[in-house]
Structures are given as C-alpha cells and as structure tokens.
mmCIF file of C-alpha atoms and ligand atoms in Angstrom:
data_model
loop_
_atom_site.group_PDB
_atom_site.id
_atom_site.type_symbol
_atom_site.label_atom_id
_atom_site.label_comp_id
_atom_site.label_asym_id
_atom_site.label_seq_id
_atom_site.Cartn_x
_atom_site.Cartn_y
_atom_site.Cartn_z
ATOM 1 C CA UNK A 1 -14.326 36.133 -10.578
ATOM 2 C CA UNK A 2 -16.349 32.746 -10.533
ATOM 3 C CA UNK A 3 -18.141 32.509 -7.395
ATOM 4 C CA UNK A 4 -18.571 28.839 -7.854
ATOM 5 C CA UNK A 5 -14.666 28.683 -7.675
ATOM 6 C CA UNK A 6 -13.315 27.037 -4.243
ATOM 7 C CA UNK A 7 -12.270 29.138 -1.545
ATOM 8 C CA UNK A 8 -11.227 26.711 0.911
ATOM 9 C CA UNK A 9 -8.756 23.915 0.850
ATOM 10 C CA UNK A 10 -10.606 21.231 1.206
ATOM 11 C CA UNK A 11 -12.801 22.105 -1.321
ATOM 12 C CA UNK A 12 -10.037 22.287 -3.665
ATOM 13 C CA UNK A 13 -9.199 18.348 -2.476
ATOM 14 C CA UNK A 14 -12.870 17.874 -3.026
ATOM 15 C CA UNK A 15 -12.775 18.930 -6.570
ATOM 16 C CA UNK A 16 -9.858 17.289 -7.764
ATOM 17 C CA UNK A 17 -11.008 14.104 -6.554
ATOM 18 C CA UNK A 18 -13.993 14.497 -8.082
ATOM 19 C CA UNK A 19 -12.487 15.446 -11.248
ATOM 20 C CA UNK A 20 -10.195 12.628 -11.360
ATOM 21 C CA UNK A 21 -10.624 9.815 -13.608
ATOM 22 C CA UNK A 22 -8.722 6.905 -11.462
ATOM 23 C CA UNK A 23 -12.324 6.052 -10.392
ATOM 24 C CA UNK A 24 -13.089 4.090 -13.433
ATOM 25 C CA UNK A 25 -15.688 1.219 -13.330
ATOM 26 C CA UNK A 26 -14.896 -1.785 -13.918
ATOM 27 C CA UNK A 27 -16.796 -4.594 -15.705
ATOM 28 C CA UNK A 28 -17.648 -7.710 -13.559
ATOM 29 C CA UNK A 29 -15.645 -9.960 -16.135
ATOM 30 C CA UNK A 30 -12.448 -8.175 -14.391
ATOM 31 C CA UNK A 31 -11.344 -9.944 -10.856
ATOM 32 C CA UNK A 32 -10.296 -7.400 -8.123
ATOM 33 C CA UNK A 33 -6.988 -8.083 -8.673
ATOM 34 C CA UNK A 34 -5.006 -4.538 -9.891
ATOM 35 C CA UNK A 35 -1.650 -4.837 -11.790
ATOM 36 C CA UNK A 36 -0.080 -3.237 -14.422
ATOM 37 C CA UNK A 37 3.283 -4.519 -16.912
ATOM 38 C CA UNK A 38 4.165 -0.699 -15.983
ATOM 39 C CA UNK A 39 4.788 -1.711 -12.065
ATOM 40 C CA UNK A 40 8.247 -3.344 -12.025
ATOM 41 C CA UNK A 41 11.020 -0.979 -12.728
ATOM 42 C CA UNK A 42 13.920 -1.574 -14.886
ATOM 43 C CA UNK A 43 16.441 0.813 -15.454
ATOM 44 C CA UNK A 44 19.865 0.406 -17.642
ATOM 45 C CA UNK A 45 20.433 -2.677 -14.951
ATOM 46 C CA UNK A 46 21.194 -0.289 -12.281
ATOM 47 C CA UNK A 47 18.175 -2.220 -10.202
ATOM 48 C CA UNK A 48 20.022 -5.149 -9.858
ATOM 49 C CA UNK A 49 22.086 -2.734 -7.018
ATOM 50 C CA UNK A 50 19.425 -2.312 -4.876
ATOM 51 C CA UNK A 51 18.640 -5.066 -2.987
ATOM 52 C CA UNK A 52 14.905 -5.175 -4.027
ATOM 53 C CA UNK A 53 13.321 -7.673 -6.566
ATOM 54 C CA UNK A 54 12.007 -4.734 -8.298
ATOM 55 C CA UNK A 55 10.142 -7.139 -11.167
ATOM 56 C CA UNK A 56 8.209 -8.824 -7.736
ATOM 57 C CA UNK A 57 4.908 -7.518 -8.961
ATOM 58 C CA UNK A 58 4.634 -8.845 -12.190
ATOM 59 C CA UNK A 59 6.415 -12.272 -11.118
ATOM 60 C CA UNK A 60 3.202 -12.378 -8.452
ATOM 61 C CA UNK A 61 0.529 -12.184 -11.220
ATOM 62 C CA UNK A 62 3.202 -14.494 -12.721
ATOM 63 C CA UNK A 63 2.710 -17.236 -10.803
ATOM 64 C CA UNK A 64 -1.152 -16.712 -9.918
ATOM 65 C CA UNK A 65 -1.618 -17.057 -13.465
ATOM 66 C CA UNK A 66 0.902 -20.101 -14.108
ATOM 67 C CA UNK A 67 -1.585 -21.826 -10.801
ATOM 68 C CA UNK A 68 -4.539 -21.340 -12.679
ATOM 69 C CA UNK A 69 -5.931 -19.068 -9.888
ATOM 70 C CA UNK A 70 -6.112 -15.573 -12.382
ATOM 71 C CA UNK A 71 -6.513 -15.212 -16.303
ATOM 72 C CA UNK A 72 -4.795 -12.305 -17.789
ATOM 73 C CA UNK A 73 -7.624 -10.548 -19.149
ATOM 74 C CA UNK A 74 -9.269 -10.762 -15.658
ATOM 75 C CA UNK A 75 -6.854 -8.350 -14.366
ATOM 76 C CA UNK A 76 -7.888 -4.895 -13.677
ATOM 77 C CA UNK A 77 -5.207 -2.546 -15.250
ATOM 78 C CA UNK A 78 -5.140 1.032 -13.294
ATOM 79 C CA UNK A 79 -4.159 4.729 -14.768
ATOM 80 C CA UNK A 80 -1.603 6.890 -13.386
ATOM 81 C CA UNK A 81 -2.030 8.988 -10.835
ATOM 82 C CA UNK A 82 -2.011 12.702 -12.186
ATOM 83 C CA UNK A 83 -0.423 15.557 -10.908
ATOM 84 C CA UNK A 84 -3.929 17.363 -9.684
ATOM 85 C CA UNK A 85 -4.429 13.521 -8.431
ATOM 86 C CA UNK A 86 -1.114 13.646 -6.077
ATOM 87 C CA UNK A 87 -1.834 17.276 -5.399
ATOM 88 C CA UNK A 88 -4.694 15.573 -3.608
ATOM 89 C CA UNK A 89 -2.260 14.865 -0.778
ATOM 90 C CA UNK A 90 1.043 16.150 -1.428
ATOM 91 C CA UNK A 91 2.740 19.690 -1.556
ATOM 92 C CA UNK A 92 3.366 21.341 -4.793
ATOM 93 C CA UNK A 93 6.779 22.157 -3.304
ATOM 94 C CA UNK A 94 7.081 18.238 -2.409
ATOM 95 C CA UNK A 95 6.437 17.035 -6.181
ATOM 96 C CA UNK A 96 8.644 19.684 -7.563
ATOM 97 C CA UNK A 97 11.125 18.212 -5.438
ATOM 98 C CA UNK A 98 11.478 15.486 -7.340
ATOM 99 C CA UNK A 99 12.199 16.884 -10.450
ATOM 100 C CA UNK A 100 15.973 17.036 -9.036
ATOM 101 C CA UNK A 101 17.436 13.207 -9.653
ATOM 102 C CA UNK A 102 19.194 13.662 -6.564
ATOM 103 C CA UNK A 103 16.139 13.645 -4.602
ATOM 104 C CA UNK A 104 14.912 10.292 -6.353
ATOM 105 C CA UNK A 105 17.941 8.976 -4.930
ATOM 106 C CA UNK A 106 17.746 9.471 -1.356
ATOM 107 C CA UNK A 107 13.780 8.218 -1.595
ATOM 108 C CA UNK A 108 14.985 5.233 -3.514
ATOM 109 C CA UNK A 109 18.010 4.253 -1.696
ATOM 110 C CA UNK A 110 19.575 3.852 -5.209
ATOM 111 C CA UNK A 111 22.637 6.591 -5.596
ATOM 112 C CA UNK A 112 23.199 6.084 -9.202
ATOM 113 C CA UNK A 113 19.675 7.366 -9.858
ATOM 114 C CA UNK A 114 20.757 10.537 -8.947
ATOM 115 C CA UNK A 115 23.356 11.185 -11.718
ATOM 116 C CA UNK A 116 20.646 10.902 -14.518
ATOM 117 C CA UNK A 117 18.656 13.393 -16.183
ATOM 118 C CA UNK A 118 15.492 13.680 -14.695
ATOM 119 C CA UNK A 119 13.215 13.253 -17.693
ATOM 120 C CA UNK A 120 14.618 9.352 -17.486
ATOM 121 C CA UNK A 121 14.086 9.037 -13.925
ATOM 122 C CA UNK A 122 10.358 10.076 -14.047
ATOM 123 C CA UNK A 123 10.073 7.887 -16.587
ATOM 124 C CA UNK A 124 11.525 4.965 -15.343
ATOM 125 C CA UNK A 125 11.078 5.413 -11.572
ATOM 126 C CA UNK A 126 8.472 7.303 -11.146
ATOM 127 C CA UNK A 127 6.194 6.815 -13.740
ATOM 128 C CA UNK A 128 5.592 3.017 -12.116
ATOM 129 C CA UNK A 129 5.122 4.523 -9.048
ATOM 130 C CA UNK A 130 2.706 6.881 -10.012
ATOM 131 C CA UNK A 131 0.667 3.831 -11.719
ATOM 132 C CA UNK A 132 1.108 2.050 -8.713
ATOM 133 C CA UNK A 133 -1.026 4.764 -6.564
ATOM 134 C CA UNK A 134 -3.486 4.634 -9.388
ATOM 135 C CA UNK A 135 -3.614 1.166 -8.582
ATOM 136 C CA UNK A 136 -4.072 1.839 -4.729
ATOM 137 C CA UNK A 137 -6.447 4.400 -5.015
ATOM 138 C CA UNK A 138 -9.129 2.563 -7.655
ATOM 139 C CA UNK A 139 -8.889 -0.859 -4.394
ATOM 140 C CA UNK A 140 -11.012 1.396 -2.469
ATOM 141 C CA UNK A 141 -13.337 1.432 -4.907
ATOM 142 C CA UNK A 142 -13.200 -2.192 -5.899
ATOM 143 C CA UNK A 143 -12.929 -3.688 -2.684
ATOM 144 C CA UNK A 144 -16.389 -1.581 -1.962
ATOM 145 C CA UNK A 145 -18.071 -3.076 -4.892
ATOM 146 C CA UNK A 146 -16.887 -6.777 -4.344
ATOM 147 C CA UNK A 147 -15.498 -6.349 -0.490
ATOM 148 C CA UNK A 148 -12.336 -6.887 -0.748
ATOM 149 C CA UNK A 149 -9.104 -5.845 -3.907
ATOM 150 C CA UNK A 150 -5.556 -6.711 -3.711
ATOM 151 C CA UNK A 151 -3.068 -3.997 -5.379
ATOM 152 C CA UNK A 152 -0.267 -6.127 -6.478
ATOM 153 C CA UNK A 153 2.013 -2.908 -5.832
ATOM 154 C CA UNK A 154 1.801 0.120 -3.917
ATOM 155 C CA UNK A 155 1.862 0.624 0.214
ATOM 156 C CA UNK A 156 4.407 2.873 0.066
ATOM 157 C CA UNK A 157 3.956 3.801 4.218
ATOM 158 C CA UNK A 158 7.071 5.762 4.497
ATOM 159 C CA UNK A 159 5.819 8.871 2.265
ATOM 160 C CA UNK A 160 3.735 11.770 3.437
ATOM 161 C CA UNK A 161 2.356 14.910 2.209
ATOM 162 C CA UNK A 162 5.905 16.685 2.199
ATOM 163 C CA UNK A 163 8.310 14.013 2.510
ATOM 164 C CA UNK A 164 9.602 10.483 1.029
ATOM 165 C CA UNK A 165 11.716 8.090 1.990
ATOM 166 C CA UNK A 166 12.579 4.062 2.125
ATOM 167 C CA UNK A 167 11.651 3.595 -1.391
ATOM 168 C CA UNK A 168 8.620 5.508 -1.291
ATOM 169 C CA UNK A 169 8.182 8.510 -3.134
ATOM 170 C CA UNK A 170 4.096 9.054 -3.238
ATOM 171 C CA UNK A 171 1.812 8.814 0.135
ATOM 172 C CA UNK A 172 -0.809 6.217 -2.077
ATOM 173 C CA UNK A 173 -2.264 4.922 1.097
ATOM 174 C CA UNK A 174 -3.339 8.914 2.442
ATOM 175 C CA UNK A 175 -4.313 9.115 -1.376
ATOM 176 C CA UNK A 176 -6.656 6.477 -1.386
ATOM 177 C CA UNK A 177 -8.140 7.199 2.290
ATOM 178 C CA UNK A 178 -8.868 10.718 1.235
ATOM 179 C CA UNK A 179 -10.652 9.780 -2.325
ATOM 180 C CA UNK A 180 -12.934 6.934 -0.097
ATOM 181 C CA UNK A 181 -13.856 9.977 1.586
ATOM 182 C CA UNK A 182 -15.154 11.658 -1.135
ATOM 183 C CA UNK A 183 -16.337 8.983 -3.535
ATOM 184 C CA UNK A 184 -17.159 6.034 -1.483
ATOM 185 C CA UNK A 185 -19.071 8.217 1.220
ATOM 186 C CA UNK A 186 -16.877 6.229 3.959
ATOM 187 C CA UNK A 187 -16.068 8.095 6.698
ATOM 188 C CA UNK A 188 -14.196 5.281 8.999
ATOM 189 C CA UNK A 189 -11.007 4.051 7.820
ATOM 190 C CA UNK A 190 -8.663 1.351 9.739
ATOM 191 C CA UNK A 191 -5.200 1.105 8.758
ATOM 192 C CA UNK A 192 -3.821 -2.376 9.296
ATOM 193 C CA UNK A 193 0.040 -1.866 8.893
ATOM 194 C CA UNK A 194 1.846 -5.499 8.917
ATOM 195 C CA UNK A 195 4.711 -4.451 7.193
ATOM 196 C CA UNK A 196 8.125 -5.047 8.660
ATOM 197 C CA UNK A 197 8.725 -1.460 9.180
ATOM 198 C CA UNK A 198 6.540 1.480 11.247
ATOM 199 C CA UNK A 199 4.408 3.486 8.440
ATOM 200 C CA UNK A 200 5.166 6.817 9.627
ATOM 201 C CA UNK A 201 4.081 8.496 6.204
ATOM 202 C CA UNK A 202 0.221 7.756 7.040
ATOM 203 C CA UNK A 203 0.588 8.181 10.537
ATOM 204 C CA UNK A 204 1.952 11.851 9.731
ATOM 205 C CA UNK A 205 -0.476 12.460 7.252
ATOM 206 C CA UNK A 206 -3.561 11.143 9.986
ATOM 207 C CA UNK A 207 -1.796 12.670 12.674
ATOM 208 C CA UNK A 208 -4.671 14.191 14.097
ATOM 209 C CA UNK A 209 -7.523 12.905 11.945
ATOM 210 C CA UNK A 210 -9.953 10.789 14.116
ATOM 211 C CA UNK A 211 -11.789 9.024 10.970
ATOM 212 C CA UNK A 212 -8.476 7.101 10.810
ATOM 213 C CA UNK A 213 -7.646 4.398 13.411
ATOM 214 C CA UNK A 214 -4.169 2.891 12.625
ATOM 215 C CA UNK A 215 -2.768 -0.553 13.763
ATOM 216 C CA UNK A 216 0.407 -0.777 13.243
ATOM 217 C CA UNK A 217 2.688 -4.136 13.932
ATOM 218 C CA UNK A 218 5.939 -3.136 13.291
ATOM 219 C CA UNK A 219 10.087 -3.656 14.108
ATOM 220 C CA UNK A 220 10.790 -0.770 16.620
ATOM 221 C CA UNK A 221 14.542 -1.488 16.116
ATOM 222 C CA UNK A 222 14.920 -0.553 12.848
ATOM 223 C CA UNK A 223 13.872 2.165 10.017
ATOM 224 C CA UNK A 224 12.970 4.285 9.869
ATOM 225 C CA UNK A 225 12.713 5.444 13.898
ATOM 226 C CA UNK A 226 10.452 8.029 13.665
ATOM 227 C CA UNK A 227 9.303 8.737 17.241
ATOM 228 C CA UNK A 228 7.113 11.386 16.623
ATOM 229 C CA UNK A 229 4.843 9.346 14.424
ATOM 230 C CA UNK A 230 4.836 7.066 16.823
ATOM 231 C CA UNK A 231 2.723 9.369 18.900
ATOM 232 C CA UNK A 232 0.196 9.545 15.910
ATOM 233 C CA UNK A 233 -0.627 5.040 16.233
ATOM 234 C CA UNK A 234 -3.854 4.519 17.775
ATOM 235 C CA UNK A 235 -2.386 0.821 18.669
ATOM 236 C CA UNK A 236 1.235 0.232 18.346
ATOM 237 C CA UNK A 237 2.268 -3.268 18.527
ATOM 238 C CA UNK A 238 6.203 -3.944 18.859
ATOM 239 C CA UNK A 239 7.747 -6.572 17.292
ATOM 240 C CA UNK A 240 11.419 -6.655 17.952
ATOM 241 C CA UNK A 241 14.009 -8.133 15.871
ATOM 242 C CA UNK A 242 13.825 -12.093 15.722
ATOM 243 C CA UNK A 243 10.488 -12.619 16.873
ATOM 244 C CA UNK A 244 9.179 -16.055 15.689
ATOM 245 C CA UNK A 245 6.141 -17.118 13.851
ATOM 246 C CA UNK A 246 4.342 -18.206 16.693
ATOM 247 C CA UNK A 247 5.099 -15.292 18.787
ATOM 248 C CA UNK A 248 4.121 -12.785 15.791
ATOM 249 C CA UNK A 249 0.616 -14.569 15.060
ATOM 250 C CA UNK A 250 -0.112 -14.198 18.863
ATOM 251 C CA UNK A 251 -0.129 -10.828 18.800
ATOM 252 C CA UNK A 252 -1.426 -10.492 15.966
ATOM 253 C CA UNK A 253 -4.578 -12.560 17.267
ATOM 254 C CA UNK A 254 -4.634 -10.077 20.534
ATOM 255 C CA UNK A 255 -4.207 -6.567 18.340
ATOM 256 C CA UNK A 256 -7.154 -7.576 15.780
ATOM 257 C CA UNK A 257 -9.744 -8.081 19.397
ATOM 258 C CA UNK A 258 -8.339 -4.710 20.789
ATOM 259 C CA UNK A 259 -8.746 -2.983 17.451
ATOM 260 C CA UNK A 260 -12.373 -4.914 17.332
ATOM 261 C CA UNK A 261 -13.057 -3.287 20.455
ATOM 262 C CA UNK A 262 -11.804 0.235 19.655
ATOM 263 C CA UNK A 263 -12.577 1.142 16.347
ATOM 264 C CA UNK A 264 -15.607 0.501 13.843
ATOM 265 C CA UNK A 265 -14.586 1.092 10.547
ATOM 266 C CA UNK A 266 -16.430 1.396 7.182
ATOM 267 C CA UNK A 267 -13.244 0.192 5.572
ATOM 268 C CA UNK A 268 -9.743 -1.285 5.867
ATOM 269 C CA UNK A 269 -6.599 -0.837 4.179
ATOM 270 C CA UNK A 270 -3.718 -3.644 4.826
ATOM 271 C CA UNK A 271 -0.856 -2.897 4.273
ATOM 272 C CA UNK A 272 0.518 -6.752 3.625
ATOM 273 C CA UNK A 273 4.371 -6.060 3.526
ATOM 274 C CA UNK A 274 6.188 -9.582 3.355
ATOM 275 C CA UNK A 275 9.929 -7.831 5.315
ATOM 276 C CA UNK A 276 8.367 -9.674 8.044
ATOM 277 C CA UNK A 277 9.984 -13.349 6.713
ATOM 278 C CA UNK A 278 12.506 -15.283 8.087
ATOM 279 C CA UNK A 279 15.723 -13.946 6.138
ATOM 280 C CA UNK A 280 14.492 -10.900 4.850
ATOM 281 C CA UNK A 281 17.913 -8.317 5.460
ATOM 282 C CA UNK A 282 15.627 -5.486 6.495
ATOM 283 C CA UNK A 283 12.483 -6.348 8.075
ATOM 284 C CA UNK A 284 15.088 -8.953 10.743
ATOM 285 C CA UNK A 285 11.558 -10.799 11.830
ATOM 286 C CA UNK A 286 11.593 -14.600 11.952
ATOM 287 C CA UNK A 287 8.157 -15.279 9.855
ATOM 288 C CA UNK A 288 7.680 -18.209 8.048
ATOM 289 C CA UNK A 289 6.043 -18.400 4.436
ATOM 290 C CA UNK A 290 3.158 -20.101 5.825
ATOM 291 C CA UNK A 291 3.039 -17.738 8.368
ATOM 292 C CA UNK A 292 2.886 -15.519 6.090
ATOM 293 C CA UNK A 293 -0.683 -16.829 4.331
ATOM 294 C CA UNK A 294 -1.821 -17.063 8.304
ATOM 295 C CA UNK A 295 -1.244 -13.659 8.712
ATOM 296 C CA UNK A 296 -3.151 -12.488 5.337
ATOM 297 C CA UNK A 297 -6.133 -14.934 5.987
ATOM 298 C CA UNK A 298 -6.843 -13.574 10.068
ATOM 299 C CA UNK A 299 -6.762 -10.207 8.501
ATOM 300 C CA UNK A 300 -9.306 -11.107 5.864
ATOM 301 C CA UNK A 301 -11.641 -12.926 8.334
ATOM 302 C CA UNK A 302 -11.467 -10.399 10.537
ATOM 303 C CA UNK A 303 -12.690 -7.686 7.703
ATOM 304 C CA UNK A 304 -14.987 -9.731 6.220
ATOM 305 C CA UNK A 305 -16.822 -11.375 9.559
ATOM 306 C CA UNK A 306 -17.720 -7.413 9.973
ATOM 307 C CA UNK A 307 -18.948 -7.070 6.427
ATOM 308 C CA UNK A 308 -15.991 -4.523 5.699
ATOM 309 C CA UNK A 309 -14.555 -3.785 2.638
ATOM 310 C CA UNK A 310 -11.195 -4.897 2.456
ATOM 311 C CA UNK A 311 -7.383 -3.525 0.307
ATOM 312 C CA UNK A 312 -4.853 -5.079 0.432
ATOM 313 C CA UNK A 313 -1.652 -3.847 -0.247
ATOM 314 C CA UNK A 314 1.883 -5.829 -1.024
ATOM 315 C CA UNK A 315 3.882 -2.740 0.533
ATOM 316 C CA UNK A 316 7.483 -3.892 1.384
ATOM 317 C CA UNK A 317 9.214 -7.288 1.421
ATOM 318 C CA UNK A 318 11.703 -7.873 -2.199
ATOM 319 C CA UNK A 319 13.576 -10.598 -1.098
ATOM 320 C CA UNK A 320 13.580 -13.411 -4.535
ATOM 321 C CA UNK A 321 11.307 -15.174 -2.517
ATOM 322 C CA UNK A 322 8.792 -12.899 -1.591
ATOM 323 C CA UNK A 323 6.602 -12.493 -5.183
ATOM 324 C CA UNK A 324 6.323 -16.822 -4.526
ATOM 325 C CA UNK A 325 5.303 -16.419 -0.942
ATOM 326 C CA UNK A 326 2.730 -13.352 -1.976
ATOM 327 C CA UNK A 327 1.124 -15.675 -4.339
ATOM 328 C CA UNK A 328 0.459 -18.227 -2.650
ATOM 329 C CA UNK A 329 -1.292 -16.697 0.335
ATOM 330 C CA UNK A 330 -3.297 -15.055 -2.773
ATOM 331 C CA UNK A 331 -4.269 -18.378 -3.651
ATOM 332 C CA UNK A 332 -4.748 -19.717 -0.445
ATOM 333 C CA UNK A 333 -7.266 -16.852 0.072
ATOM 334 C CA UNK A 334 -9.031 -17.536 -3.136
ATOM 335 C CA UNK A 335 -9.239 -21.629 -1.689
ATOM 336 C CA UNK A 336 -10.720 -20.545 0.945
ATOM 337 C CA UNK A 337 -13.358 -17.968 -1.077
ATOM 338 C CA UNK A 338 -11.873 -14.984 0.923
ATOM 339 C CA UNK A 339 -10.907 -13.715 -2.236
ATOM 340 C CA UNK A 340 -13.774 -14.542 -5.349
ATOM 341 C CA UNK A 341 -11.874 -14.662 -8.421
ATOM 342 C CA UNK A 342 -12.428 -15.773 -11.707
ATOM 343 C CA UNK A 343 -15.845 -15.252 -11.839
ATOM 344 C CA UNK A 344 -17.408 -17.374 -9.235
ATOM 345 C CA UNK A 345 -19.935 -17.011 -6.961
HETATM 346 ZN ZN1 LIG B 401 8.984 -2.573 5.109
#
C-alpha cells in the first residue's frame, strides 16, 4: 500500500480535479466566449418533439458572428468532461444510471430517447452535455483571468450529485464551484440563478456549504416544486407567473443590494436562463427581450463594480427566439465593454 494514496473523500475530489485536463490555458488571441459545434443535439429528428430549440447554442455564436461582434477562431472550444471529472460531483451509482436509455428519458423529457440503445444516446445526448460542463467548468477559469466568460451552453440547475431532471443530466454548475475551489484558490462563490425555474440541483448539492451564497429569482408556481431545496436559498426571490418587465427588474434591483449586503464573494456564477420571456410555455414570466439585455447588464455591473470575476451561463429558455434575444444582450454587453472581445483593450 501507497501511503501517498488518499484516504479521505475530499482528497479523492482534490486529486481528480487536479488531475483533470479541462483546465487548459488559453491563448489571449481566444475571446472568453466557450462554444463547441458538439453543443446542439440532433438526433434521427426526434428533437424536433421536444419543445426546445436544441441547435440554440450554435445559432447564438451564429448570429454574434454574422454582427461582427465574435470571429470564429476567437472562440474558445472546451473538452469533455470525463468520467473521474463528473465523479468530481456525482455518484458512481448516479452515472451508471444513465447507461439505461430509459433514464435519459425521464431527465430529458424526450420518451422516444428511451427506446434506443444506449451507446447512441451517450453519443448523441450525452456526449454534448458532457462538453457542455467542460465548457462550464474551464468559465471559472477564464472569467478569473479576464473577469468575466460566457458558456454559450450549460446551467443545467436541476441536476445534483444523485439525481437529474428537466433536461439536465450533469450538476456543471456544483462541478465548476468545486474545481474554483481547488484551482482558482476561491473560496466565496455567489450563485445568481435568473432562470425561469428554482435551481434545486445546486441548492441540494450546497445545501449546507457556507462558501456558497445562492440568489435565486425564480417562478414558485411551476417546476420543478422542490420545497426542500427551497430551504437550502440564502435569498429566495418569488416571481409568480405573469409578472411584467418592470415588476421583474425591480426586484431584481432590490435582491442584487440585499445580496451586496450579505455576501462577499470571490466569484459569481449566473445562471442567465432566457424562460423568463414573454411567451416562453414554461418559464410563464412576462419579460421582454430588452428586458432581457437589462437583466444581463445589472448583473454584470454589479460583478464587475466589485472587481469579481464573472460566468455566465445560458441555462434554460429554447423558445426560436431565445438564441436572437441571447445574442444580442451579448452584444449589448460587449457595446458597453462589459464584455472585451475581439481583442480590445
Ligand atoms: Zn428554466
């Protein structure tokens, strides 16, 4: 026996993070922008019966690029989250789990998923996923070195260590809190959670973790209703079916001062979910698209008045309109330099 092998649990988290390679560097001629072609799912059609836009990531970087606001080869493309990476986080039993189809299904919300053999549904489901919490995970380290990253994907709130659900099959955010921990030397993380729905998969996962403050703004009348995570939101902030723009940005204004007050943290992670506009079927909020960019820029300021690192995450929201409306608060941040891209100073 090696007595330099770990004997505790955390240092077995310690060492995997520290033997992962998702914490590339990357070169300064890359923006902090993180996409990959290997984000948006497509699969024999059967996508087109959800109703998600499950190509919205790439049609973001899309349109960024067709303003002029990113160049292709300024994108930073992320690797896949390993097994020993999501091990990091999640169960062994959890990730065996999903080596039923059936399983997949019930995360995904799509039932035909679960008829096909699973070596096609890692493939085409999961494997984007799992590139997706690559792409989470590096932010942290990109928004350190620049002070602020967007992930074009992930913020996938609803997983936790032993459990997915609403189209979330890996816990990225927990994933990328714990590897700031180790790598970043950060030991203060806020969770701004502006997504349509209440993230109970980080709240479960932080239940009890003090390093973690969590905001969360979120629709207490629909999914996922979990009232025991509830419990776990150091400021809950309830935003009930048809609330207006007006009304929204309010409280938004009132929960960043309280959060100001309570909570000093070395970094933030936002989860940016766009469920919360006017139409969306799930989210039922009454937000308008340039309520939308509002929204994204008072949650920049507010990071970068403090000198905080900054993710941002596009989470939920995959309505045909949504990848347009994500864009241009993008470029609206980049107008107003909250955002440096393409090089300049
Ligand atoms: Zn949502």
């Amino acid at each position: 026996m090696s007595t330099s092998s770990p004997s505790t649990a955390d240092e077995v988290r310690r060492n995997r993070i520290l033997s992962s390679k998702l914490y590339f560097d990357v070169p300064i001629t890359k923006d902090p922008i993180i996409y990959s072609t290997s984000y948006d799912i497509s699969f024999l059609g059967i996508e087109k019966l959800h109703p998600f836009d499950s190509s919205k990531w790439g049609r973001i970087c899309q349109f960024l690029v067709e303003n002029g606001v990113l160049d292709r080869e300024r994108i930073v493309e992320p690797l896949e989250a390993t097994k020993d990476d999501l091990l990091v986080v999640h169960s062994e039993s959890y990730l065996n789990s999903l080596k039923i189809s059936l399983n997949v299904a019930k995360i995904t919300e799509v039932a035909p998923v679960g008829v096909f053999p699973n070596c096609l549904v890692q493939k085409k489901v999961l494997y984007p996923f799992r590139v997706q919490v690559g792409g989470t995970i590096l932010a942290a380290k990109l928004a350190k070195e620049r002070g602020c990253a967007i992930n074009v994907g992930g913020g996938f709130h609803h997983c936790c260590a032993d459990q997915g659900g609403g189209f979330c099959a890996y816990a990225d955010i927990s994933l990328c809190i714990h590897y700031a921990f180790v790598r970043l030397n950060i030991s203060r993380v806020m969770i701004i959670d502006l997504d349509a729905h209440q993230g109970n998969g980080h709240e479960r996962d932080f239940s009890d973790d003090r390093r973690v403050y969590i905001l969360d703004m979120y629709n207490p009348n629909i999914y996922p209703l979990d009232f025991e995570a509830r419990r776990y939101i150091d400021q809950r902030v309830e935003v009930p079916s048809g609330t207006t723009t007006e009304e929204y940005l309010a409280k938004l204004d009132e929960a960043l001062q309280v959060a100001e007050k309570a909570f000093d943290p070395e970094m933030v992670i936002y989860n940016a979910g766009t469920d919360i506009l006017d139409g969306d079927p799930l989210g039922r909020l009454r937000i308008s698209p340039d309520g939308v960019a509002i929204r994204d820029e008072k949650v920049f300021m507010f990071a970068r008045d403090k000198n905080i690192p900054l993710v941002m995450l596009t989470s939920g929201g995959y309505m045909k309109s949504s990848a347009r409306v994500i864009a241009d608060s993008i470029i609206n941040l980049s107008n107003k330099s909250l955002i440096t891209m393409g090089g300049s100073i």
